[in-house]
Structure formats: C-alpha cells, structure tokens
Amino acid sequence: MALPVSDLTKQADGLTTMELGAVLPKTAEVRMGHLFIGGVDMVALAREQGTALYVFDEADLRFRMQSYREAFRSRFANTDIVFASKAFLNKAVLKVVDEEGLCLDVSGGGELACAQACGFPSERVVVHGNNKTPQELEEAIAAGVGRIVVDSRIELARVSEIAAAHGITQDIYLRITPGVAADTHAYIQTGCEDSKFGFTIRDDWAFNCVKDALEAPQVRLAGLHMHIGSQIFALHSYEEAIRVMVGLMGRVKREYGFAIEELDIGGGLGVAYTQADSPPSIDEFAHTIVSAVTDCCDEYGVDITRLLCEPGRSLVANAGVTLYTVGSLKTLPGIRKYVAIDGGMTDNIRTALYQASYEPVVANKADQPRTEIVTLCGKHCESSDAVVTDMPIQQPDLGDIVCVFATGAYNHTMASNYNGQPRPGIVFVKDGQARLVTRRETYEDIMARDID
Ligand code: LLP
C-alpha cells in the first residue's frame, strides 16, 4: 500500500529532516539515508553496540529541563522542577538532572539509593509512594531528604516516630486526592475518587488529617501535594484540581489558623508519541498551572511561597529512542505484516499494557518514504508482544535497523527479563559522540541472584 510521501523533506544543504515533528528528539536528522541523533549514525551505533538498544539525545534532555525551569520560574520565581525518576533512571540521567539544577522524585528505596550513589543532594529529594516500607522511611530520614510526601495516617505516625528516633523534625507534604478524573488511560489516572493514593478530599477526610499532621510531633507540614495522572493533554483537569487544593489550604488557614506554604502540583503533562498527538507545550502547561495557582490564591486568600512541579515523561520520553534489528518477516494476506524485532515487551511494555502507539522508521532507509503498514512484533512468548501496531514504515528487510521514537519514558524502568531476555544497554549521544552509560545485561546478570 502506498502512503503519501510526507515524512521526509529534502533540504537545501543536502540533508533531509523528518517531519515527525514533536515526536522526534531535537537533534534527529537524516544524512546519506541514515538516521542521525546527536550527530551519531544510529545504524553504525546499532551495529557496534548490538540491539535492542536505548539511545538518548542529551541535548534534548537538557533542553527540556531548561525549558521547564524557565517556563515556570519566569512566571513564579520560587518554582522547583522535580524530575520523576520512575520515568527514567540511571546514574547518567541523575547527573544531568543535578547539573540542570532540578530536584528529584524518588518512589522507592532503590531510586533513593541510586540518587545517593550519585551524590545527588538529599535536600533536593522528594520521597513518594503509597506504601513506603518502614525501612524505606528509615533510609529516607537517615539520608536527610528534603520532603516526604505522606500518603496515609499510618504513614504519618511512622514518619513521626522515625524522625523522633533520629532526633529531627521532618518536613512533609500530605498527598491529597482531589477527586478529579483526568482525561487519560484509566490505568494512569490517580486523582479520581477511587484511588489508592493519598488523602481523599471527600467527607472532609483530608481536612481532618491536616489537623493530625499539625499535631504530630517531629513533623512539619510544609505543603500539600497532588498528582492527578499521566499522559494528560486536557489541562482543565489541573485547573479543577488546583482549585480543590488551594481551597483546602484556604480552609486550613481560616479554621486551623495555619498557613500551608508550599504546593506540589505533581506531573502528568502528555507527550507526542505519534504525529496524531498534539500535547500542550511546556510553556502552555506552565502558563495554565501558574495562572490557576495565582488566581486561586487570590480568591482563597492563600499565600503560596514555593511551587513544585514533578514531570517525568515530558522531560525524557521524546529524548529517547529504541533501536532494533529486523530478524524475521511474515505477511498474513488480508490480515497484517509482522516484522519481528530483537526486543519487544521486555524493553517496551507500554504497548501491551496501555495500547500505546509509536512511530517507527528504518534507520538505514531514513530518506525513503514509509510505504508499508506493519506491526513490529517482539520476540517473546505472548501474542500481545508488539511494540508498534499497524503503523507505516519503509519497506523492511532482514537485518534492517529499526528505530522506534519516543521510548525514553517508562520503557527502561519498566523493562523485564521475560524469556531470559537481557535488558538493553543505554547510550547517550551528543555532538557526534556516543557514550555507553548503562551496559547491556548479560546472561550472568540474569542468574546473578540465584543461589546454587
Ligand atoms: N509524580 C508522581 C507522584 C507520580 O506518581 C508520577 C507518575 C509523576 C510525578 C510523573 O508523571 P509524568 O510526568 O511522568 O506523567 N507507567 C506509565 C506511567 C505511570 C506514571 C506513574 N506516576 C506509562 O508508561 O505511561
């Protein structure tokens, strides 16, 4: 089937640039028929490092981090951007996050351990999780983390007790569930009434628990936190949720005489996975959030002194791509064409889990039109094992290098060893240089924890 040849345009300088727009990492370009990112030939890189391979455009990562900071700080000076490390975590990205002056959201002891191993400043760490174990709380408090986001009354008591044992007063936020159903996949909505997260706003529960937090010894209620979900395009849900949060702050001030000063509005801004997606820009997002916060503060007589925003996906998704090698081709007449790659649900579970969609190209034919509709299936023992379903690609052949875009968020961190598959290595590219920052797993790694 022939598709309109709209993906690629010749430029005067002889290079070609793909018109996949917002889906691509900033430095993606086509040179002599090959896809280049960060000035590095993806075909040569794949052959040198082996596939499947995650590749990150470091300039793109830094650009988005700076864009977030500027977009918020130009509107609300005391804003901290808190990178949600669950979206993508290794030592290399933590170094970039630190250098760009961001804070860090950790949602488990392992994420905190990684931050500590990199020397990430503890006071810039925000600790999350709906069931932090006593050991994780102990580790967080011992590390001197900046804020612990308390999720339940049980946890409030635990934090208070552990802080007492350390002879400190711990700064905390309470996570509030504002009762707002964001327009996104049901699996990644978190602010709706039926949620395992946080203190529900319903029946004055959150309001009453604020009192508990104010009375708890060894903790200081520094702020409130919300996170309404992920991959969100419709920003009105944020406006609704911010109204609920600032409304609660106003009521606490009036009825308890206590001014809560900080507000963390969570993450969740959506990204473009395919050409069909047009998410709000970081600038539009910042505008909406800061306007809603300042308007609501005026209305409820609240003075917020520090604002926090916790993006994960929108910082890293489009900076990352995954490279694969085509190993098998099957055409089922009248049904579909399967192109089998040397990875799949082990390095990208999002297609099976959320019916996610991605744009693929053949990296060694990047100047050719995408004329075939194919399903890029994985090599694993599940029929749901596909990375891309029914999307256009260049005529695929055995041995081709396929690049799937926008795989930088929640792919590496949700990867598995199903079928004994070693997890891919990670390469950062920048200014024509490729740097292996996480090596591919070996078979020995897979067996390393087994005891003979
Ligand atoms: N803050 C909190 C408390 C969170 O739970 C999350 C994500 C974030 C911030 C960052 O959200 P983001 O900006 O990345 O949307 N595995 C799913 C996404 C799960 C999101 C979990 N929480 C996926 O692959 O789509």
Short mmCIF file of C-alpha atoms and ligand atoms in Angstrom, two decimals:
data_model
loop_
_atom_site.label_atom_id
_atom_site.label_comp_id
_atom_site.label_asym_id
_atom_site.label_seq_id
_atom_site.Cartn_x
_atom_site.Cartn_y
_atom_site.Cartn_z
CA MET A 1 0.00 0.00 0.00
CA ALA A 2 1.45 3.39 -0.95
CA LEU A 3 1.21 6.22 1.54
CA PRO A 4 1.73 9.91 0.89
CA VAL A 5 5.43 10.66 0.97
CA SER A 6 5.18 13.33 3.62
CA ASP A 7 7.64 12.14 6.20
CA LEU A 8 10.80 13.42 4.70
CA THR A 9 11.77 16.65 3.03
CA LYS A 10 14.95 17.40 1.18
CA GLN A 11 16.74 20.42 2.48
CA ALA A 12 18.97 22.72 0.51
CA ASP A 13 22.07 21.57 2.34
CA GLY A 14 21.53 18.04 1.10
CA LEU A 15 20.43 16.68 4.48
CA THR A 16 16.90 15.52 4.96
CA THR A 17 14.82 16.22 8.01
CA MET A 18 11.97 14.11 9.17
CA GLU A 19 8.64 15.74 9.59
CA LEU A 20 7.61 13.65 12.56
CA GLY A 21 7.88 16.92 14.42
CA ALA A 22 7.28 16.80 18.14
CA VAL A 23 7.75 13.03 18.23
CA LEU A 24 11.47 13.27 17.45
CA PRO A 25 14.43 14.08 19.66
CA LYS A 26 15.64 17.62 18.93
CA THR A 27 18.77 16.63 17.04
CA ALA A 28 17.26 13.93 14.79
CA GLU A 29 18.24 14.33 11.15
CA VAL A 30 18.86 12.23 8.07
CA ARG A 31 22.29 12.12 6.45
CA MET A 32 23.04 9.96 3.44
CA GLY A 33 19.95 7.89 4.05
CA HIS A 34 20.76 7.15 7.68
CA LEU A 35 19.06 8.44 10.81
CA PHE A 36 21.42 10.52 12.94
CA ILE A 37 20.75 11.63 16.52
CA GLY A 38 23.17 13.85 18.43
CA GLY A 39 25.35 13.78 15.33
CA VAL A 40 25.72 9.98 15.66
CA ASP A 41 24.74 7.47 12.96
CA MET A 42 22.10 5.21 14.51
CA VAL A 43 22.86 2.42 12.05
CA ALA A 44 26.55 2.31 12.89
CA LEU A 45 25.76 2.63 16.60
CA ALA A 46 23.30 -0.28 16.49
CA ARG A 47 25.82 -2.47 14.69
CA GLU A 48 28.58 -1.54 17.12
CA GLN A 49 26.61 -1.87 20.37
CA GLY A 50 24.14 -4.54 19.35
CA THR A 51 20.37 -4.28 19.65
CA ALA A 52 17.93 -3.79 21.29
CA LEU A 53 19.49 -0.51 22.43
CA TYR A 54 18.11 2.58 24.12
CA VAL A 55 19.59 5.85 22.87
CA PHE A 56 19.12 9.28 24.48
CA ASP A 57 19.73 12.68 22.93
CA GLU A 58 21.48 14.51 25.77
CA ALA A 59 20.93 17.94 24.24
CA ASP A 60 17.20 17.20 24.09
CA LEU A 61 17.12 16.12 27.76
CA ARG A 62 18.89 19.29 28.85
CA PHE A 63 16.75 21.48 26.61
CA ARG A 64 13.53 20.19 28.15
CA MET A 65 14.85 20.54 31.70
CA GLN A 66 15.84 24.14 30.99
CA SER A 67 12.52 24.81 29.26
CA TYR A 68 10.59 23.62 32.30
CA ARG A 69 12.65 25.72 34.68
CA GLU A 70 12.38 28.84 32.57
CA ALA A 71 8.68 28.40 31.78
CA PHE A 72 7.81 28.15 35.46
CA ARG A 73 10.37 30.49 37.01
CA SER A 74 9.59 33.31 34.60
CA ARG A 75 6.02 33.17 35.96
CA PHE A 76 6.53 32.04 39.55
CA ALA A 77 10.09 32.64 40.68
CA ASN A 78 10.23 30.13 43.50
CA THR A 79 9.33 27.04 41.49
CA ASP A 80 11.24 23.78 41.69
CA ILE A 81 11.07 21.25 38.90
CA VAL A 82 11.22 17.78 40.41
CA PHE A 83 12.20 15.05 37.96
CA ALA A 84 10.09 11.91 38.50
CA SER A 85 12.83 9.31 38.32
CA LYS A 86 10.36 6.47 37.80
CA ALA A 87 10.16 7.65 34.18
CA PHE A 88 13.85 7.01 33.52
CA LEU A 89 16.60 6.26 35.99
CA ASN A 90 20.28 5.60 35.71
CA LYS A 91 23.33 7.38 37.01
CA ALA A 92 23.89 9.34 33.80
CA VAL A 93 20.45 10.94 33.80
CA LEU A 94 20.75 11.76 37.50
CA LYS A 95 23.97 13.61 36.76
CA VAL A 96 22.19 15.65 34.09
CA VAL A 97 19.25 16.33 36.45
CA ASP A 98 21.69 17.52 39.11
CA GLU A 99 23.67 19.69 36.71
CA GLU A 100 20.47 21.30 35.42
CA GLY A 101 19.50 22.19 39.00
CA LEU A 102 16.35 20.10 39.22
CA CYS A 103 15.01 18.30 42.28
CA LEU A 104 14.30 14.57 42.28
CA ASP A 105 11.19 12.50 42.99
CA VAL A 106 12.03 9.02 44.29
CA SER A 107 9.31 6.44 44.79
CA GLY A 108 11.20 3.58 46.31
CA GLY A 109 14.31 2.74 48.27
CA GLY A 110 16.17 1.72 45.11
CA GLU A 111 15.59 5.09 43.47
CA LEU A 112 16.86 6.85 46.59
CA ALA A 113 19.88 4.53 46.76
CA CYS A 114 20.73 5.43 43.17
CA ALA A 115 20.43 9.15 43.96
CA GLN A 116 22.70 8.72 46.96
CA ALA A 117 25.23 6.70 44.96
CA CYS A 118 25.44 9.65 42.55
CA GLY A 119 25.87 12.14 45.38
CA PHE A 120 22.57 13.81 44.46
CA PRO A 121 21.88 16.40 47.19
CA SER A 122 19.40 14.83 49.65
CA GLU A 123 17.73 18.12 50.46
CA ARG A 124 16.53 18.24 46.81
CA VAL A 125 14.89 14.81 47.06
CA VAL A 126 11.11 14.37 47.41
CA VAL A 127 10.02 10.92 48.58
CA HIS A 128 6.85 9.33 47.22
CA GLY A 129 4.94 6.07 47.43
CA ASN A 130 1.60 4.90 48.73
CA ASN A 131 3.17 2.20 50.90
CA LYS A 132 6.69 3.18 51.78
CA THR A 133 8.06 0.46 53.99
CA PRO A 134 9.34 1.36 57.46
CA GLN A 135 12.81 0.55 56.13
CA GLU A 136 12.40 2.93 53.19
CA LEU A 137 11.22 5.67 55.54
CA GLU A 138 14.18 4.99 57.80
CA GLU A 139 16.55 5.24 54.84
CA ALA A 140 14.94 8.46 53.62
CA ILE A 141 15.06 10.14 57.01
CA ALA A 142 18.62 8.95 57.65
CA ALA A 143 19.61 10.39 54.26
CA GLY A 144 18.14 13.76 55.20
CA VAL A 145 15.71 14.04 52.29
CA GLY A 146 14.05 17.39 51.71
CA ARG A 147 10.40 16.34 51.77
CA ILE A 148 8.46 13.14 52.44
CA VAL A 149 5.05 13.07 50.79
CA VAL A 150 2.87 11.32 53.36
CA ASP A 151 0.16 9.14 51.86
CA SER A 152 -1.84 7.91 54.89
CA ARG A 153 -2.38 8.41 58.62
CA ILE A 154 -0.48 5.20 59.28
CA GLU A 155 2.49 6.63 57.46
CA LEU A 156 2.20 9.95 59.27
CA ALA A 157 2.67 8.10 62.57
CA ARG A 158 5.61 6.13 61.18
CA VAL A 159 7.39 9.22 59.88
CA SER A 160 6.89 10.99 63.17
CA GLU A 161 8.24 8.02 65.12
CA ILE A 162 11.31 7.53 62.92
CA ALA A 163 12.06 11.25 62.90
CA ALA A 164 11.89 11.17 66.71
CA ALA A 165 14.38 8.31 66.81
CA HIS A 166 16.72 10.44 64.69
CA GLY A 167 16.11 13.49 66.86
CA ILE A 168 14.91 15.58 63.91
CA THR A 169 11.77 17.27 62.65
CA GLN A 170 10.93 16.01 59.16
CA ASP A 171 9.40 18.33 56.56
CA ILE A 172 6.41 16.62 54.98
CA TYR A 173 3.73 17.17 52.39
CA LEU A 174 0.35 15.47 52.52
CA ARG A 175 -0.74 13.90 49.25
CA ILE A 176 -4.32 14.92 48.59
CA THR A 177 -6.61 13.12 46.17
CA PRO A 178 -8.68 15.97 44.75
CA GLY A 179 -11.41 13.84 43.15
CA VAL A 180 -10.60 14.87 39.58
CA ALA A 181 -10.65 12.26 36.82
CA ALA A 182 -8.03 13.41 34.29
CA ASP A 183 -8.69 12.57 30.65
CA THR A 184 -6.18 9.75 30.15
CA HIS A 185 -5.90 5.95 30.19
CA ALA A 186 -7.74 4.61 33.26
CA TYR A 187 -4.59 2.80 34.44
CA ILE A 188 -2.73 6.08 34.87
CA GLN A 189 -5.46 8.24 36.42
CA THR A 190 -4.59 8.94 40.04
CA GLY A 191 -6.59 11.94 41.19
CA CYS A 192 -10.05 10.40 40.93
CA GLU A 193 -12.17 9.49 43.93
CA ASP A 194 -11.49 5.74 43.70
CA SER A 195 -7.74 5.85 44.18
CA LYS A 196 -5.26 4.05 46.40
CA PHE A 197 -3.21 7.23 46.59
CA GLY A 198 -3.31 9.95 49.21
CA PHE A 199 -5.94 11.50 51.45
CA THR A 200 -9.28 11.88 49.74
CA ILE A 201 -10.86 15.30 49.76
CA ARG A 202 -14.23 13.61 50.28
CA ASP A 203 -16.15 13.85 53.53
CA ASP A 204 -13.57 16.25 54.99
CA TRP A 205 -11.08 13.41 55.32
CA ALA A 206 -8.13 15.41 54.01
CA PHE A 207 -9.15 18.45 56.05
CA ASN A 208 -9.30 16.35 59.24
CA CYS A 209 -5.99 14.67 58.51
CA VAL A 210 -4.28 18.03 58.08
CA LYS A 211 -5.08 18.52 61.76
CA ASP A 212 -3.41 15.21 62.59
CA ALA A 213 -0.34 16.34 60.67
CA LEU A 214 -0.28 19.65 62.53
CA GLU A 215 -0.49 17.84 65.85
CA ALA A 216 2.01 15.08 65.04
CA PRO A 217 5.30 15.52 66.85
CA GLN A 218 8.57 15.62 64.89
CA VAL A 219 6.98 16.58 61.58
CA ARG A 220 6.41 19.97 59.97
CA LEU A 221 3.62 20.28 57.45
CA ALA A 222 5.47 22.18 54.73
CA GLY A 223 2.97 21.73 51.94
CA LEU A 224 0.36 19.78 50.03
CA HIS A 225 0.85 17.52 47.03
CA MET A 226 -1.41 16.34 44.21
CA HIS A 227 -0.78 14.17 41.19
CA ILE A 228 -3.82 13.62 39.01
CA GLY A 229 -2.37 11.21 36.46
CA SER A 230 -0.09 10.87 33.50
CA GLN A 231 -0.09 11.49 29.72
CA ILE A 232 -2.63 14.30 30.15
CA PHE A 233 -3.48 16.70 27.30
CA ALA A 234 -6.59 18.43 28.70
CA LEU A 235 -5.23 20.99 31.13
CA HIS A 236 -8.60 21.92 32.63
CA SER A 237 -8.24 18.95 35.00
CA TYR A 238 -5.24 20.69 36.55
CA GLU A 239 -7.26 23.86 36.99
CA GLU A 240 -10.01 21.92 38.74
CA ALA A 241 -7.57 20.08 40.98
CA ILE A 242 -5.59 23.23 41.87
CA ARG A 243 -8.86 24.88 42.88
CA VAL A 244 -9.55 21.99 45.25
CA MET A 245 -6.02 22.14 46.69
CA VAL A 246 -5.87 25.88 47.22
CA GLY A 247 -9.42 25.78 48.54
CA LEU A 248 -8.27 23.28 51.14
CA MET A 249 -5.29 25.48 52.02
CA GLY A 250 -7.66 28.42 52.48
CA ARG A 251 -9.92 26.44 54.77
CA VAL A 252 -6.95 25.21 56.84
CA LYS A 253 -5.83 28.81 57.24
CA ARG A 254 -9.28 30.01 58.27
CA GLU A 255 -10.26 27.17 60.56
CA TYR A 256 -6.91 25.98 61.96
CA GLY A 257 -5.06 29.29 61.70
CA PHE A 258 -2.16 27.58 59.91
CA ALA A 259 -0.69 28.79 56.62
CA ILE A 260 0.47 25.93 54.40
CA GLU A 261 3.15 27.46 52.21
CA GLU A 262 4.14 25.00 49.52
CA LEU A 263 2.17 23.31 46.75
CA ASP A 264 3.38 20.43 44.60
CA ILE A 265 1.10 20.00 41.59
CA GLY A 266 2.58 16.65 40.50
CA GLY A 267 3.50 15.64 36.98
CA GLY A 268 1.46 14.30 34.13
CA LEU A 269 1.91 16.53 31.08
CA GLY A 270 1.42 14.37 27.99
CA VAL A 271 3.81 13.96 25.07
CA ALA A 272 3.53 13.23 21.34
CA TYR A 273 4.03 9.53 20.69
CA THR A 274 2.71 9.76 17.15
CA GLN A 275 2.12 12.50 14.61
CA ALA A 276 -1.54 12.45 15.62
CA ASP A 277 -0.75 13.65 19.17
CA SER A 278 -0.60 17.36 19.89
CA PRO A 279 0.04 17.86 23.58
CA PRO A 280 0.22 21.32 25.15
CA SER A 281 3.73 22.79 25.17
CA ILE A 282 5.72 23.06 28.39
CA ASP A 283 5.12 26.82 28.17
CA GLU A 284 1.34 26.45 27.85
CA PHE A 285 1.38 23.99 30.72
CA ALA A 286 3.36 26.38 32.95
CA HIS A 287 1.05 29.23 32.00
CA THR A 288 -2.06 27.26 32.91
CA ILE A 289 -0.64 26.00 36.19
CA VAL A 290 0.75 29.30 37.42
CA SER A 291 -2.38 31.22 36.39
CA ALA A 292 -4.59 28.73 38.19
CA VAL A 293 -2.42 28.84 41.30
CA THR A 294 -2.24 32.63 41.45
CA ASP A 295 -5.95 33.11 40.68
CA CYS A 296 -6.98 30.58 43.33
CA CYS A 297 -4.58 32.05 45.88
CA ASP A 298 -6.19 35.47 45.37
CA GLU A 299 -9.63 34.02 45.65
CA TYR A 300 -8.98 31.96 48.80
CA GLY A 301 -6.59 34.38 50.50
CA VAL A 302 -3.72 31.91 50.38
CA ASP A 303 -0.04 32.78 50.05
CA ILE A 304 2.00 30.07 48.37
CA THR A 305 5.72 30.70 48.70
CA ARG A 306 7.06 27.68 46.81
CA LEU A 307 5.58 25.82 43.88
CA LEU A 308 6.74 22.40 42.73
CA CYS A 309 6.01 20.52 39.53
CA GLU A 310 7.03 16.88 39.07
CA PRO A 311 7.34 15.95 35.41
CA GLY A 312 8.71 12.60 34.32
CA ARG A 313 7.51 11.68 30.85
CA SER A 314 7.58 15.16 29.35
CA LEU A 315 11.27 15.53 30.27
CA VAL A 316 12.52 12.24 28.86
CA ALA A 317 10.06 10.46 26.53
CA ASN A 318 10.97 12.20 23.26
CA ALA A 319 14.68 12.34 24.06
CA GLY A 320 14.82 8.55 23.92
CA VAL A 321 14.55 6.06 21.06
CA THR A 322 14.98 2.30 20.84
CA LEU A 323 16.97 0.59 18.09
CA TYR A 324 16.21 -2.97 16.99
CA THR A 325 17.35 -5.32 14.23
CA VAL A 326 14.77 -6.97 11.99
CA GLY A 327 15.09 -10.76 12.35
CA SER A 328 12.01 -12.18 10.68
CA LEU A 329 9.18 -11.09 8.38
CA LYS A 330 5.74 -12.66 7.95
CA THR A 331 2.92 -11.47 5.73
CA LEU A 332 -0.54 -12.79 6.52
CA PRO A 333 -2.50 -11.86 3.37
CA GLY A 334 -5.52 -9.72 4.18
CA ILE A 335 -4.55 -9.58 7.85
CA ARG A 336 -1.22 -7.88 8.50
CA LYS A 337 2.50 -7.87 8.01
CA TYR A 338 4.58 -8.83 11.03
CA VAL A 339 8.12 -7.52 11.30
CA ALA A 340 9.85 -9.30 14.18
CA ILE A 341 12.46 -7.37 16.13
CA ASP A 342 15.04 -8.48 18.69
CA GLY A 343 13.25 -6.97 21.68
CA GLY A 344 9.61 -6.32 22.47
CA MET A 345 7.54 -6.27 25.63
CA THR A 346 10.70 -6.77 27.72
CA ASP A 347 12.03 -3.35 26.73
CA ASN A 348 8.68 -1.69 25.99
CA ILE A 349 5.70 -2.99 27.95
CA ARG A 350 3.65 0.12 27.21
CA THR A 351 2.07 -1.16 24.00
CA ALA A 352 0.79 -4.32 25.69
CA LEU A 353 -0.19 -2.52 28.88
CA TYR A 354 -1.76 0.71 27.65
CA GLN A 355 -2.23 0.09 23.90
CA ALA A 356 0.41 2.75 23.34
CA SER A 357 1.29 3.73 19.79
CA TYR A 358 4.68 4.70 18.34
CA GLU A 359 6.27 5.91 15.11
CA PRO A 360 8.93 3.60 13.61
CA VAL A 361 11.45 4.19 10.83
CA VAL A 362 14.06 2.00 9.19
CA ALA A 363 17.18 3.86 10.28
CA ASN A 364 19.22 2.70 7.26
CA LYS A 365 16.48 3.85 4.84
CA ALA A 366 15.50 7.03 6.61
CA ASP A 367 15.36 9.06 3.39
CA GLN A 368 12.84 6.70 1.82
CA PRO A 369 9.07 7.04 2.12
CA ARG A 370 7.23 4.96 4.66
CA THR A 371 5.13 2.88 2.29
CA GLU A 372 4.36 -0.25 4.32
CA ILE A 373 1.90 -0.69 7.17
CA VAL A 374 3.37 -3.18 9.60
CA THR A 375 3.19 -4.49 13.12
CA LEU A 376 6.57 -4.57 14.84
CA CYS A 377 6.22 -7.64 16.98
CA GLY A 378 8.65 -8.69 19.66
CA LYS A 379 10.42 -12.00 20.19
CA HIS A 380 8.57 -13.03 23.34
CA CYS A 381 6.02 -15.72 24.04
CA GLU A 382 2.86 -13.60 24.16
CA SER A 383 0.53 -12.55 21.37
CA SER A 384 0.31 -9.12 23.00
CA ASP A 385 4.05 -8.73 22.45
CA ALA A 386 4.19 -5.87 19.95
CA VAL A 387 5.93 -2.51 20.15
CA VAL A 388 4.15 -0.89 17.20
CA THR A 389 0.79 -1.91 15.79
CA ASP A 390 -0.21 -1.15 12.20
CA MET A 391 1.98 1.86 11.53
CA PRO A 392 3.77 2.99 8.37
CA ILE A 393 7.44 2.20 7.84
CA GLN A 394 9.89 1.97 4.94
CA GLN A 395 9.96 -1.35 3.06
CA PRO A 396 11.55 -3.60 5.73
CA ASP A 397 14.18 -6.26 5.05
CA LEU A 398 16.07 -8.73 7.19
CA GLY A 399 18.93 -7.06 9.03
CA ASP A 400 17.45 -3.57 8.82
CA ILE A 401 17.87 -1.34 11.86
CA VAL A 402 14.51 -0.09 13.08
CA CYS A 403 14.24 2.98 15.27
CA VAL A 404 11.13 3.46 17.43
CA PHE A 405 10.75 7.03 18.65
CA ALA A 406 9.59 8.46 21.97
CA THR A 407 10.60 5.50 24.08
CA GLY A 408 12.53 7.46 26.70
CA ALA A 409 9.91 7.32 29.47
CA TYR A 410 8.75 4.23 31.36
CA ASN A 411 10.50 1.81 28.99
CA HIS A 412 13.87 1.18 30.60
CA THR A 413 12.38 1.50 34.09
CA MET A 414 9.57 -0.99 33.33
CA ALA A 415 11.79 -3.45 31.42
CA SER A 416 11.89 -7.12 32.39
CA ASN A 417 13.86 -10.31 31.82
CA TYR A 418 10.91 -12.29 30.50
CA ASN A 419 12.12 -15.21 28.36
CA GLY A 420 15.57 -14.66 29.85
CA GLN A 421 15.98 -11.51 27.78
CA PRO A 422 18.91 -9.35 28.90
CA ARG A 423 17.76 -5.75 29.26
CA PRO A 424 19.19 -3.34 26.66
CA GLY A 425 22.14 -1.07 27.19
CA ILE A 426 21.72 2.72 27.18
CA VAL A 427 23.78 5.15 25.12
CA PHE A 428 23.81 8.94 25.45
CA VAL A 429 24.63 10.80 22.25
CA LYS A 430 25.79 14.40 21.96
CA ASP A 431 27.86 16.45 19.50
CA GLY A 432 28.79 13.45 17.38
CA GLN A 433 29.88 11.36 20.39
CA ALA A 434 28.22 8.21 21.72
CA ARG A 435 28.71 7.29 25.37
CA LEU A 436 27.62 3.94 26.77
CA VAL A 437 26.10 4.87 30.14
CA THR A 438 24.41 1.58 31.10
CA ARG A 439 25.76 -1.66 29.70
CA ARG A 440 23.53 -4.37 28.26
CA GLU A 441 22.71 -7.12 30.72
CA THR A 442 24.49 -10.42 30.35
CA TYR A 443 23.16 -13.93 30.89
CA GLU A 444 25.28 -13.94 34.06
CA ASP A 445 23.39 -10.86 35.30
CA ILE A 446 20.14 -12.74 34.84
CA MET A 447 21.38 -15.60 37.04
CA ALA A 448 23.38 -13.44 39.43
CA ARG A 449 20.93 -13.64 42.33
CA ASP A 450 20.38 -17.39 42.18
CA ILE A 451 21.99 -19.49 44.89
CA ASP A 452 23.42 -22.87 43.83
N1 LLP B 1 4.61 12.44 40.48
C1 LLP B 1 4.04 11.33 40.94
C2 LLP B 1 3.66 11.24 42.33
C3 LLP B 1 3.82 10.25 40.06
O1 LLP B 1 3.24 9.15 40.52
C4 LLP B 1 4.21 10.35 38.71
C5 LLP B 1 3.99 9.25 37.77
C6 LLP B 1 4.84 11.54 38.29
C7 LLP B 1 5.01 12.58 39.20
C8 LLP B 1 5.32 11.75 36.89
O2 LLP B 1 4.28 11.71 35.97
P1 LLP B 1 4.58 12.01 34.41
O3 LLP B 1 5.01 13.44 34.30
O4 LLP B 1 5.64 11.08 34.01
O5 LLP B 1 3.30 11.73 33.75
N2 LLP B 1 3.95 3.72 33.50
C9 LLP B 1 3.02 4.67 32.98
C10 LLP B 1 3.09 5.99 33.70
C11 LLP B 1 2.89 5.87 35.19
C12 LLP B 1 3.03 7.20 35.89
C13 LLP B 1 3.24 7.00 37.35
N3 LLP B 1 3.40 8.18 38.11
C14 LLP B 1 3.25 4.84 31.48
O6 LLP B 1 4.16 4.23 30.94
O7 LLP B 1 2.51 5.55 30.82
#
